[in-house]
mmCIF file of C-alpha atoms and ligand atoms in Angstrom:
data_model
loop_
_atom_site.group_PDB
_atom_site.id
_atom_site.type_symbol
_atom_site.label_atom_id
_atom_site.label_comp_id
_atom_site.label_asym_id
_atom_site.label_seq_id
_atom_site.Cartn_x
_atom_site.Cartn_y
_atom_site.Cartn_z
ATOM 1 C CA MET A 292 313.912 -3.058 -74.813
ATOM 2 C CA LYS A 293 314.601 -6.612 -73.680
ATOM 3 C CA THR A 294 312.801 -7.588 -70.484
ATOM 4 C CA GLU A 295 314.661 -9.864 -68.106
ATOM 5 C CA ILE A 296 313.075 -11.923 -65.299
ATOM 6 C CA LEU A 297 315.436 -12.758 -62.430
ATOM 7 C CA LYS A 298 314.723 -14.788 -59.300
ATOM 8 C CA ALA A 299 315.023 -12.417 -56.330
ATOM 9 C CA THR A 300 318.502 -12.887 -54.790
ATOM 10 C CA GLU A 301 320.936 -10.508 -53.076
ATOM 11 C CA GLU A 302 322.509 -9.908 -56.463
ATOM 12 C CA SER A 303 319.333 -9.290 -58.469
ATOM 13 C CA ILE A 304 317.939 -7.062 -55.696
ATOM 14 C CA GLU A 305 321.131 -5.015 -55.954
ATOM 15 C CA LYS A 306 320.623 -4.772 -59.717
ATOM 16 C CA ALA A 307 316.998 -3.649 -59.301
ATOM 17 C CA ALA A 308 318.091 -0.946 -56.838
ATOM 18 C CA GLU A 309 320.737 0.279 -59.288
ATOM 19 C CA ILE A 310 318.140 0.585 -62.069
ATOM 20 C CA ILE A 311 315.848 2.548 -59.752
ATOM 21 C CA LYS A 312 318.686 4.847 -58.632
ATOM 22 C CA ASP A 313 319.419 5.496 -62.322
ATOM 23 C CA GLY A 314 315.820 6.604 -62.946
ATOM 24 C CA GLY A 315 314.540 3.310 -64.393
ATOM 25 C CA VAL A 316 311.497 1.105 -63.721
ATOM 26 C CA VAL A 317 311.478 -2.451 -62.282
ATOM 27 C CA GLY A 318 308.697 -5.036 -61.816
ATOM 28 C CA LEU A 319 308.674 -5.915 -58.100
ATOM 29 C CA PRO A 320 306.879 -8.458 -55.893
ATOM 30 C CA THR A 321 304.840 -7.234 -52.923
ATOM 31 C CA GLU A 322 302.489 -9.146 -50.619
ATOM 32 C CA THR A 323 299.444 -7.602 -52.370
ATOM 33 C CA VAL A 324 300.198 -7.754 -56.139
ATOM 34 C CA TYR A 325 303.309 -7.100 -58.272
ATOM 35 C CA GLY A 326 304.184 -3.426 -58.712
ATOM 36 C CA LEU A 327 306.075 -1.293 -61.245
ATOM 37 C CA GLY A 328 308.538 0.642 -59.129
ATOM 38 C CA ALA A 329 310.517 3.862 -59.674
ATOM 39 C CA ASN A 330 312.022 6.642 -57.523
ATOM 40 C CA ALA A 331 308.988 8.541 -56.171
ATOM 41 C CA PHE A 332 310.979 11.812 -56.042
ATOM 42 C CA ASP A 333 312.010 11.622 -59.712
ATOM 43 C CA SER A 334 309.291 12.928 -62.076
ATOM 44 C CA SER A 335 310.861 11.538 -65.223
ATOM 45 C CA ALA A 336 311.259 8.070 -63.659
ATOM 46 C CA VAL A 337 307.600 8.139 -62.589
ATOM 47 C CA GLU A 338 306.641 9.275 -66.084
ATOM 48 C CA LYS A 339 308.124 6.000 -67.397
ATOM 49 C CA ILE A 340 305.694 4.036 -65.207
ATOM 50 C CA PHE A 341 302.732 5.887 -66.723
ATOM 51 C CA GLU A 342 304.066 5.111 -70.180
ATOM 52 C CA ALA A 343 304.731 1.414 -69.496
ATOM 53 C CA LYS A 344 301.217 0.908 -68.094
ATOM 54 C CA GLY A 345 299.290 3.261 -70.360
ATOM 55 C CA ARG A 346 297.968 4.722 -67.109
ATOM 56 C CA PRO A 347 295.771 7.859 -67.218
ATOM 57 C CA LYS A 348 297.950 10.778 -66.142
ATOM 58 C CA ASP A 349 295.678 11.942 -63.347
ATOM 59 C CA ASN A 350 295.770 8.568 -61.564
ATOM 60 C CA PRO A 351 298.306 8.906 -58.735
ATOM 61 C CA MET A 352 300.827 6.360 -57.487
ATOM 62 C CA ILE A 353 301.140 4.754 -54.083
ATOM 63 C CA VAL A 354 304.525 5.609 -52.544
ATOM 64 C CA HIS A 355 306.188 2.683 -50.750
ATOM 65 C CA VAL A 356 308.499 3.126 -47.759
ATOM 66 C CA SER A 357 310.557 0.694 -45.679
ATOM 67 C CA SER A 358 310.531 2.633 -42.392
ATOM 68 C CA ILE A 359 308.354 5.158 -40.554
ATOM 69 C CA ASP A 360 311.123 7.775 -40.788
ATOM 70 C CA GLU A 361 310.716 7.793 -44.568
ATOM 71 C CA VAL A 362 307.124 9.016 -44.234
ATOM 72 C CA TYR A 363 308.039 12.459 -42.834
ATOM 73 C CA PRO A 364 309.651 13.904 -45.994
ATOM 74 C CA LEU A 365 306.584 12.827 -48.012
ATOM 75 C CA VAL A 366 303.882 14.551 -45.971
ATOM 76 C CA LYS A 367 302.941 18.031 -44.853
ATOM 77 C CA LYS A 368 301.411 16.515 -41.754
ATOM 78 C CA PHE A 369 301.673 12.979 -40.338
ATOM 79 C CA PRO A 370 298.325 12.819 -38.474
ATOM 80 C CA GLU A 371 298.167 10.990 -35.116
ATOM 81 C CA GLU A 372 295.538 8.648 -36.549
ATOM 82 C CA ALA A 373 297.874 7.705 -39.379
ATOM 83 C CA LYS A 374 300.614 6.924 -36.880
ATOM 84 C CA LYS A 375 298.241 4.670 -34.958
ATOM 85 C CA LEU A 376 297.188 2.845 -38.131
ATOM 86 C CA ALA A 377 300.824 2.464 -39.159
ATOM 87 C CA GLU A 378 301.763 1.075 -35.769
ATOM 88 C CA LYS A 379 299.032 -1.538 -35.950
ATOM 89 C CA TYR A 380 298.920 -2.544 -39.626
ATOM 90 C CA TRP A 381 302.320 -1.715 -41.141
ATOM 91 C CA PRO A 382 304.104 -3.386 -42.707
ATOM 92 C CA GLY A 383 301.052 -4.683 -44.539
ATOM 93 C CA PRO A 384 298.309 -4.152 -47.140
ATOM 94 C CA LEU A 385 297.166 -0.690 -46.008
ATOM 95 C CA THR A 386 297.683 2.598 -47.885
ATOM 96 C CA ILE A 387 297.132 5.864 -46.018
ATOM 97 C CA ILE A 388 296.434 9.131 -47.872
ATOM 98 C CA MET A 389 297.792 12.261 -46.197
ATOM 99 C CA PRO A 390 298.466 15.908 -47.162
ATOM 100 C CA LYS A 391 301.625 15.860 -49.293
ATOM 101 C CA SER A 392 304.867 17.772 -48.888
ATOM 102 C CA ASP A 393 306.339 19.922 -51.668
ATOM 103 C CA LYS A 394 309.042 17.305 -52.143
ATOM 104 C CA VAL A 395 306.610 14.859 -53.780
ATOM 105 C CA PRO A 396 306.378 15.747 -57.482
ATOM 106 C CA ALA A 397 302.972 16.500 -59.003
ATOM 107 C CA ARG A 398 303.603 13.619 -61.429
ATOM 108 C CA THR A 399 303.657 11.130 -58.545
ATOM 109 C CA SER A 400 300.520 12.476 -56.870
ATOM 110 C CA GLY A 401 298.526 12.974 -60.073
ATOM 111 C CA ASN A 402 298.479 16.741 -59.364
ATOM 112 C CA LEU A 403 296.628 16.224 -56.075
ATOM 113 C CA ASP A 404 297.740 17.910 -52.849
ATOM 114 C CA THR A 405 297.724 14.540 -51.074
ATOM 115 C CA VAL A 406 299.985 11.502 -51.224
ATOM 116 C CA ALA A 407 299.228 7.801 -50.738
ATOM 117 C CA VAL A 408 301.795 5.974 -48.589
ATOM 118 C CA ARG A 409 302.266 2.299 -47.722
ATOM 119 C CA MET A 410 304.878 0.170 -45.996
ATOM 120 C CA PRO A 411 304.838 -3.256 -47.674
ATOM 121 C CA SER A 412 305.776 -6.431 -45.801
ATOM 122 C CA HIS A 413 307.301 -8.374 -48.693
ATOM 123 C CA PRO A 414 311.011 -8.829 -47.837
ATOM 124 C CA VAL A 415 312.136 -8.355 -51.467
ATOM 125 C CA MET A 416 310.271 -5.053 -51.876
ATOM 126 C CA ARG A 417 311.587 -3.878 -48.496
ATOM 127 C CA LYS A 418 315.170 -4.618 -49.494
ATOM 128 C CA VAL A 419 314.801 -2.891 -52.861
ATOM 129 C CA ILE A 420 313.505 0.259 -51.132
ATOM 130 C CA GLU A 421 316.358 0.189 -48.601
ATOM 131 C CA LYS A 422 319.037 -0.349 -51.222
ATOM 132 C CA SER A 423 317.600 2.264 -53.611
ATOM 133 C CA GLY A 424 317.723 4.815 -50.796
ATOM 134 C CA CYS A 425 314.445 6.439 -51.925
ATOM 135 C CA PRO A 426 310.708 5.868 -51.503
ATOM 136 C CA ILE A 427 309.351 3.850 -54.430
ATOM 137 C CA ALA A 428 306.266 4.885 -56.387
ATOM 138 C CA ALA A 429 304.611 1.678 -57.548
ATOM 139 C CA PRO A 430 301.217 1.017 -59.074
ATOM 140 C CA SER A 431 300.179 -2.527 -59.984
ATOM 141 C CA ALA A 432 302.357 -4.002 -62.756
ATOM 142 C CA ASN A 433 299.569 -4.636 -65.296
ATOM 143 C CA LEU A 434 298.616 -2.740 -68.424
ATOM 144 C CA SER A 435 296.034 -0.191 -67.351
ATOM 145 C CA GLY A 436 292.593 -1.834 -67.253
ATOM 146 C CA SER A 437 293.770 -5.470 -66.956
ATOM 147 C CA PRO A 438 293.720 -7.606 -63.811
ATOM 148 C CA SER A 439 296.692 -6.924 -61.498
ATOM 149 C CA PRO A 440 299.477 -9.546 -61.746
ATOM 150 C CA THR A 441 300.135 -11.868 -58.813
ATOM 151 C CA ASN A 442 303.208 -13.600 -60.261
ATOM 152 C CA ALA A 443 306.242 -12.653 -62.355
ATOM 153 C CA LYS A 444 304.968 -14.420 -65.474
ATOM 154 C CA TYR A 445 301.828 -12.303 -65.594
ATOM 155 C CA VAL A 446 303.961 -9.169 -65.208
ATOM 156 C CA PHE A 447 306.019 -10.367 -68.184
ATOM 157 C CA ASP A 448 302.861 -11.029 -70.241
ATOM 158 C CA ASP A 449 301.856 -7.353 -69.850
ATOM 159 C CA MET A 450 305.275 -5.651 -69.638
ATOM 160 C CA ASP A 451 307.479 -7.556 -72.125
ATOM 161 C CA GLY A 452 309.522 -4.950 -74.017
ATOM 162 C CA ARG A 453 308.318 -2.100 -71.783
ATOM 163 C CA ILE A 454 310.622 -2.438 -68.745
ATOM 164 C CA GLU A 455 314.175 -3.692 -68.199
ATOM 165 C CA LEU A 456 313.792 -6.077 -65.266
ATOM 166 C CA ILE A 457 311.235 -8.082 -63.309
ATOM 167 C CA LEU A 458 312.217 -9.577 -59.947
ATOM 168 C CA ASP A 459 310.526 -12.918 -59.343
ATOM 169 C CA GLY A 460 309.560 -13.211 -55.669
ATOM 170 C CA GLY A 461 306.969 -15.978 -56.090
ATOM 171 C CA GLU A 462 303.171 -15.777 -55.756
ATOM 172 C CA CYS A 463 301.668 -12.832 -53.869
ATOM 173 C CA GLU A 464 300.263 -13.669 -50.446
ATOM 174 C CA VAL A 465 297.147 -11.423 -50.449
ATOM 175 C CA GLY A 466 296.414 -11.367 -54.186
ATOM 176 C CA LEU A 467 294.450 -8.064 -54.258
ATOM 177 C CA GLU A 468 295.765 -4.501 -53.983
ATOM 178 C CA SER A 469 296.014 -2.715 -50.646
ATOM 179 C CA THR A 470 293.197 -1.134 -48.709
ATOM 180 C CA VAL A 471 293.210 2.647 -49.364
ATOM 181 C CA ILE A 472 291.973 5.022 -46.639
ATOM 182 C CA THR A 473 292.180 8.790 -46.730
ATOM 183 C CA LEU A 474 292.877 10.846 -43.607
ATOM 184 C CA ALA A 475 293.030 14.026 -45.665
ATOM 185 C CA THR A 476 289.253 14.472 -45.359
ATOM 186 C CA GLU A 477 287.257 15.563 -42.327
ATOM 187 C CA LYS A 478 286.278 11.974 -41.512
ATOM 188 C CA PRO A 479 288.387 8.932 -42.449
ATOM 189 C CA ARG A 480 287.029 7.531 -45.696
ATOM 190 C CA LEU A 481 287.648 4.101 -47.196
ATOM 191 C CA LEU A 482 288.369 4.538 -50.907
ATOM 192 C CA ARG A 483 289.359 1.002 -51.814
ATOM 193 C CA PRO A 484 288.824 -2.168 -49.759
ATOM 194 C CA GLY A 485 291.698 -4.661 -49.463
ATOM 195 C CA GLY A 486 293.436 -7.051 -47.091
ATOM 196 C CA ILE A 487 292.869 -4.781 -44.066
ATOM 197 C CA THR A 488 289.094 -4.824 -43.456
ATOM 198 C CA PRO A 489 286.764 -1.930 -42.507
ATOM 199 C CA GLU A 490 286.350 -3.568 -39.090
ATOM 200 C CA GLN A 491 290.118 -3.548 -38.540
ATOM 201 C CA LEU A 492 290.264 0.137 -39.498
ATOM 202 C CA GLU A 493 287.399 0.969 -37.139
ATOM 203 C CA GLU A 494 289.246 -0.703 -34.258
ATOM 204 C CA VAL A 495 291.741 2.151 -34.511
ATOM 205 C CA LEU A 496 289.722 5.040 -35.981
ATOM 206 C CA GLY A 497 286.193 4.525 -34.676
ATOM 207 C CA GLU A 498 283.506 4.895 -37.325
ATOM 208 C CA ILE A 499 284.734 5.398 -40.890
ATOM 209 C CA ILE A 500 282.890 6.357 -44.066
ATOM 210 C CA ILE A 501 282.836 3.780 -46.838
ATOM 211 C CA ASP A 502 282.887 5.642 -50.138
ATOM 212 C CA LYS A 503 279.803 4.903 -52.251
ATOM 213 C CA ALA A 504 282.006 3.929 -55.186
ATOM 214 C CA VAL A 505 283.268 0.860 -53.272
ATOM 215 C CA LYS A 506 280.058 -1.043 -53.954
ATOM 216 C CA SER A 507 278.439 0.836 -56.802
ATOM 217 C CA LYS A 508 279.225 2.497 -60.083
ATOM 218 C CA LEU A 509 280.337 6.103 -59.910
ATOM 219 C CA GLU A 510 277.443 8.207 -61.168
ATOM 220 C CA GLU A 511 277.951 10.133 -64.363
ATOM 221 C CA ASN A 512 279.627 13.518 -63.692
ATOM 222 C CA ALA A 513 280.135 12.654 -60.002
ATOM 223 C CA LYS A 514 283.531 13.665 -58.615
ATOM 224 C CA ALA A 515 285.668 10.626 -57.754
ATOM 225 C CA SER A 516 287.226 10.666 -54.249
ATOM 226 C CA SER A 517 290.039 8.681 -55.816
ATOM 227 C CA PRO A 518 290.953 9.111 -59.492
ATOM 228 C CA GLY A 519 291.262 5.311 -59.858
ATOM 229 C CA MET A 520 287.498 4.971 -59.328
ATOM 230 C CA LYS A 521 286.739 6.556 -62.696
ATOM 231 C CA TYR A 522 288.542 4.044 -64.837
ATOM 232 C CA LYS A 523 287.768 0.613 -66.187
ATOM 233 C CA HIS A 524 289.529 -1.989 -64.087
ATOM 234 C CA TYR A 525 290.481 -5.618 -63.753
ATOM 235 C CA ALA A 526 288.720 -6.579 -66.970
ATOM 236 C CA PRO A 527 289.665 -9.820 -68.715
ATOM 237 C CA LYS A 528 288.878 -10.046 -72.451
ATOM 238 C CA ILE A 529 285.906 -12.306 -71.791
ATOM 239 C CA LYS A 530 282.635 -10.683 -70.666
ATOM 240 C CA VAL A 531 281.916 -11.313 -66.977
ATOM 241 C CA VAL A 532 278.466 -11.287 -65.349
ATOM 242 C CA ILE A 533 277.982 -11.793 -61.614
ATOM 243 C CA ILE A 534 275.232 -14.176 -60.491
ATOM 244 C CA LYS A 535 273.965 -13.580 -56.979
ATOM 245 C CA ALA A 536 272.321 -16.832 -55.981
ATOM 246 C CA ASP A 537 272.679 -19.896 -53.757
ATOM 247 C CA LYS A 538 274.642 -22.916 -54.959
ATOM 248 C CA GLU A 539 271.696 -24.702 -56.605
ATOM 249 C CA LYS A 540 270.214 -21.677 -58.376
ATOM 250 C CA TYR A 541 273.677 -20.650 -59.602
ATOM 251 C CA ALA A 542 274.324 -24.130 -61.063
ATOM 252 C CA GLU A 543 270.876 -24.190 -62.699
ATOM 253 C CA TYR A 544 271.402 -20.744 -64.231
ATOM 254 C CA VAL A 545 274.776 -21.701 -65.684
ATOM 255 C CA SER A 546 273.503 -24.968 -67.162
ATOM 256 C CA SER A 547 270.541 -23.231 -68.786
ATOM 257 C CA HIS A 548 272.815 -20.521 -70.295
ATOM 258 C CA SER A 549 275.723 -22.785 -71.237
ATOM 259 C CA LYS A 550 276.253 -21.705 -74.871
ATOM 260 C CA ASN A 551 279.826 -20.298 -75.226
ATOM 261 C CA ALA A 552 279.861 -19.868 -71.459
ATOM 262 C CA ALA A 553 282.371 -20.515 -68.685
ATOM 263 C CA ALA A 554 281.912 -20.547 -64.915
ATOM 264 C CA LEU A 555 283.952 -18.514 -62.429
ATOM 265 C CA CYS A 556 282.918 -20.280 -59.263
ATOM 266 C CA PHE A 557 284.054 -21.556 -55.885
ATOM 267 C CA GLU A 558 285.920 -24.849 -55.460
ATOM 268 C CA ASP A 559 282.849 -26.296 -53.759
ATOM 269 C CA ASP A 560 280.660 -25.357 -56.788
ATOM 270 C CA ALA A 561 282.910 -26.969 -59.373
ATOM 271 C CA GLN A 562 281.478 -30.493 -59.413
ATOM 272 C CA ASN A 563 278.055 -29.148 -60.426
ATOM 273 C CA MET A 564 279.255 -27.247 -63.475
ATOM 274 C CA SER A 565 278.376 -28.195 -67.034
ATOM 275 C CA VAL A 566 280.709 -25.650 -68.731
ATOM 276 C CA PRO A 567 284.483 -24.916 -68.648
ATOM 277 C CA THR A 568 285.213 -23.909 -65.097
ATOM 278 C CA VAL A 569 287.746 -21.715 -63.314
ATOM 279 C CA THR A 570 287.612 -21.639 -59.521
ATOM 280 C CA TYR A 571 288.488 -18.829 -57.125
ATOM 281 C CA GLY A 572 288.789 -20.102 -53.578
ATOM 282 C CA ARG A 573 286.220 -21.659 -51.267
ATOM 283 C CA SER A 574 282.747 -20.167 -50.807
ATOM 284 C CA ASP A 575 283.284 -19.690 -47.049
ATOM 285 C CA ASP A 576 286.822 -18.283 -47.218
ATOM 286 C CA SER A 577 287.224 -14.714 -48.540
ATOM 287 C CA SER A 578 291.024 -14.728 -48.202
ATOM 288 C CA SER A 579 291.307 -17.766 -50.469
ATOM 289 C CA GLN A 580 289.069 -15.948 -52.994
ATOM 290 C CA ALA A 581 291.242 -12.800 -52.805
ATOM 291 C CA LYS A 582 294.359 -14.817 -53.469
ATOM 292 C CA ARG A 583 292.893 -16.468 -56.564
ATOM 293 C CA LEU A 584 290.618 -13.854 -58.160
ATOM 294 C CA PHE A 585 293.030 -12.035 -60.497
ATOM 295 C CA ASP A 586 294.702 -15.263 -61.670
ATOM 296 C CA ALA A 587 291.269 -16.764 -62.269
ATOM 297 C CA LEU A 588 290.235 -13.746 -64.373
ATOM 298 C CA ARG A 589 293.329 -14.241 -66.550
ATOM 299 C CA GLU A 590 292.674 -18.005 -66.813
ATOM 300 C CA LEU A 591 289.109 -17.345 -67.996
ATOM 301 C CA ASP A 592 290.528 -15.866 -71.195
ATOM 302 C CA GLU A 593 292.163 -19.229 -71.919
ATOM 303 C CA THR A 594 288.860 -21.148 -71.831
ATOM 304 C CA GLY A 595 287.828 -19.806 -75.241
ATOM 305 C CA ALA A 596 284.366 -18.996 -73.880
ATOM 306 C CA GLU A 597 282.651 -15.675 -74.638
ATOM 307 C CA ILE A 598 280.897 -15.079 -71.352
ATOM 308 C CA ALA A 599 281.745 -16.037 -67.788
ATOM 309 C CA PHE A 600 279.133 -16.359 -65.059
ATOM 310 C CA ALA A 601 280.778 -15.513 -61.740
ATOM 311 C CA HIS A 602 279.292 -16.805 -58.506
ATOM 312 C CA CYS A 603 278.875 -13.748 -56.267
ATOM 313 C CA PRO A 604 281.115 -13.728 -53.167
ATOM 314 C CA SER A 605 280.224 -12.511 -49.671
ATOM 315 C CA ASP A 606 281.003 -8.819 -49.177
ATOM 316 C CA GLU A 607 281.923 -9.182 -45.486
ATOM 317 C CA GLY A 608 285.456 -8.595 -44.149
ATOM 318 C CA VAL A 609 288.076 -9.270 -46.850
ATOM 319 C CA GLY A 610 285.095 -10.275 -49.019
ATOM 320 C CA LEU A 611 284.345 -6.572 -49.565
ATOM 321 C CA ALA A 612 287.623 -6.293 -51.505
ATOM 322 C CA VAL A 613 286.847 -9.427 -53.531
ATOM 323 C CA TYR A 614 283.359 -8.145 -54.361
ATOM 324 C CA ASN A 615 284.699 -4.672 -55.237
ATOM 325 C CA ARG A 616 287.211 -6.060 -57.774
ATOM 326 C CA LEU A 617 284.822 -8.616 -59.271
ATOM 327 C CA LEU A 618 282.141 -5.941 -59.656
ATOM 328 C CA ARG A 619 284.553 -3.791 -61.703
ATOM 329 C CA SER A 620 285.716 -6.696 -63.821
ATOM 330 C CA ALA A 621 282.053 -7.362 -64.609
ATOM 331 C CA GLY A 622 281.383 -3.713 -65.483
ATOM 332 C CA PHE A 623 278.882 -3.721 -62.547
ATOM 333 C CA GLU A 624 276.627 -6.305 -64.194
ATOM 334 C CA VAL A 625 274.905 -8.364 -61.494
ATOM 335 C CA ILE A 626 271.951 -10.739 -61.935
ATOM 336 C CA GLU A 627 270.174 -11.529 -58.675
ATOM 337 C CA LEU A 628 268.145 -14.766 -58.611
HETATM 338 P P1 AMP B 245 297.381 1.018 -57.887
HETATM 339 O O1 AMP B 245 298.679 1.627 -57.499
HETATM 340 O O2 AMP B 245 297.302 0.658 -59.314
HETATM 341 O O3 AMP B 245 297.018 -0.081 -56.961
HETATM 342 O O4 AMP B 245 296.328 2.153 -57.641
HETATM 343 C C1 AMP B 245 296.426 3.058 -56.567
HETATM 344 C C2 AMP B 245 295.050 3.563 -56.217
HETATM 345 O O5 AMP B 245 295.161 4.546 -55.168
HETATM 346 C C3 AMP B 245 294.375 4.234 -57.384
HETATM 347 O O6 AMP B 245 293.005 3.895 -57.380
HETATM 348 C C4 AMP B 245 294.583 5.707 -57.094
HETATM 349 O O7 AMP B 245 293.573 6.499 -57.691
HETATM 350 C C5 AMP B 245 294.526 5.744 -55.570
HETATM 351 N N1 AMP B 245 295.281 6.887 -55.045
HETATM 352 C C6 AMP B 245 296.624 7.045 -55.044
HETATM 353 N N2 AMP B 245 296.962 8.239 -54.508
HETATM 354 C C7 AMP B 245 295.807 8.853 -54.179
HETATM 355 C C8 AMP B 245 295.474 10.131 -53.592
HETATM 356 N N3 AMP B 245 296.426 10.986 -53.261
HETATM 357 N N4 AMP B 245 294.172 10.416 -53.422
HETATM 358 C C9 AMP B 245 293.197 9.538 -53.763
HETATM 359 N N5 AMP B 245 293.448 8.324 -54.314
HETATM 360 C C10 AMP B 245 294.726 7.987 -54.527
HETATM 361 MG MG1 MG B 246 296.221 -0.923 -60.412
#
């Protein structure tokens, strides 16, 4: 299959919608990361996403809608708390898990009795959903296990020959996948941190539970609250180790372990580095780190180094999402100095 990249225009959006209506898969820009989209109600279309990504079959998709009305056919119950969250944070980087209706195929929900729903803010994604006339199931547009793509070129690098079309809508604004919260449990539980912070969720919901797997490795044989927690994620080819230290100690550590090494550090660390360096935002600005992290992980592979020492970010606010992704890309290896 030949894979075409088209700048997002009225015409190419129309083409993407036609492919989706016909049961195909398209690479689409959203404000979080690029997604691989197909008709969420069509099992065989969704199956093609699993195949293109090499995604484990029990890992469910997020279903994207362009209006609140589109949520009702997807869910058994649209809880009041979900409506309040939607009112405050949609369209935006928040996914809400709710009990699913019978209309959502088991393929889309990974055989679970719940469904994950999000209303994205990216105008291109919104238009594609509207024109397709169906909710769009879309996981991140990377090969399973790799960092999520934040531009059309990175989607092409992973998906060349696997899908028909990629719409180029520029760089993603947030750079990390959406926050995932479940309201299908007794107490609201944060399963994946993202652009909407725990504090923002608590403004609406009161106290929430932060799943243990957000900041630590799932214990062997433990049941994952979200299937995605079980799998290897966001890993570049190079080995990544996180160094938790202040600026000086971090720089000293890197220079004393410089053989075949690269640094994944903040812009304000860069001048002190003695090895090939890739930066990811400023040390005091979690949003700038979020926006850069996945690109930086891909760029590390181009340095030719064998190991990357990553300067540990703050885990406050949006920083929790940055830390969560970096931790997984490092296989949970952290050295504290
Ligand atoms: P991705 O679409 O690649 O950003 O991944 C979506 C994430 O949401 C994965 O970690 C899934 O395991 C998780 N997810 C999707 N639907 C559900 C659900 N119904 N219950 C729990 N987790 C879900
Ligand atoms: Mg993903």
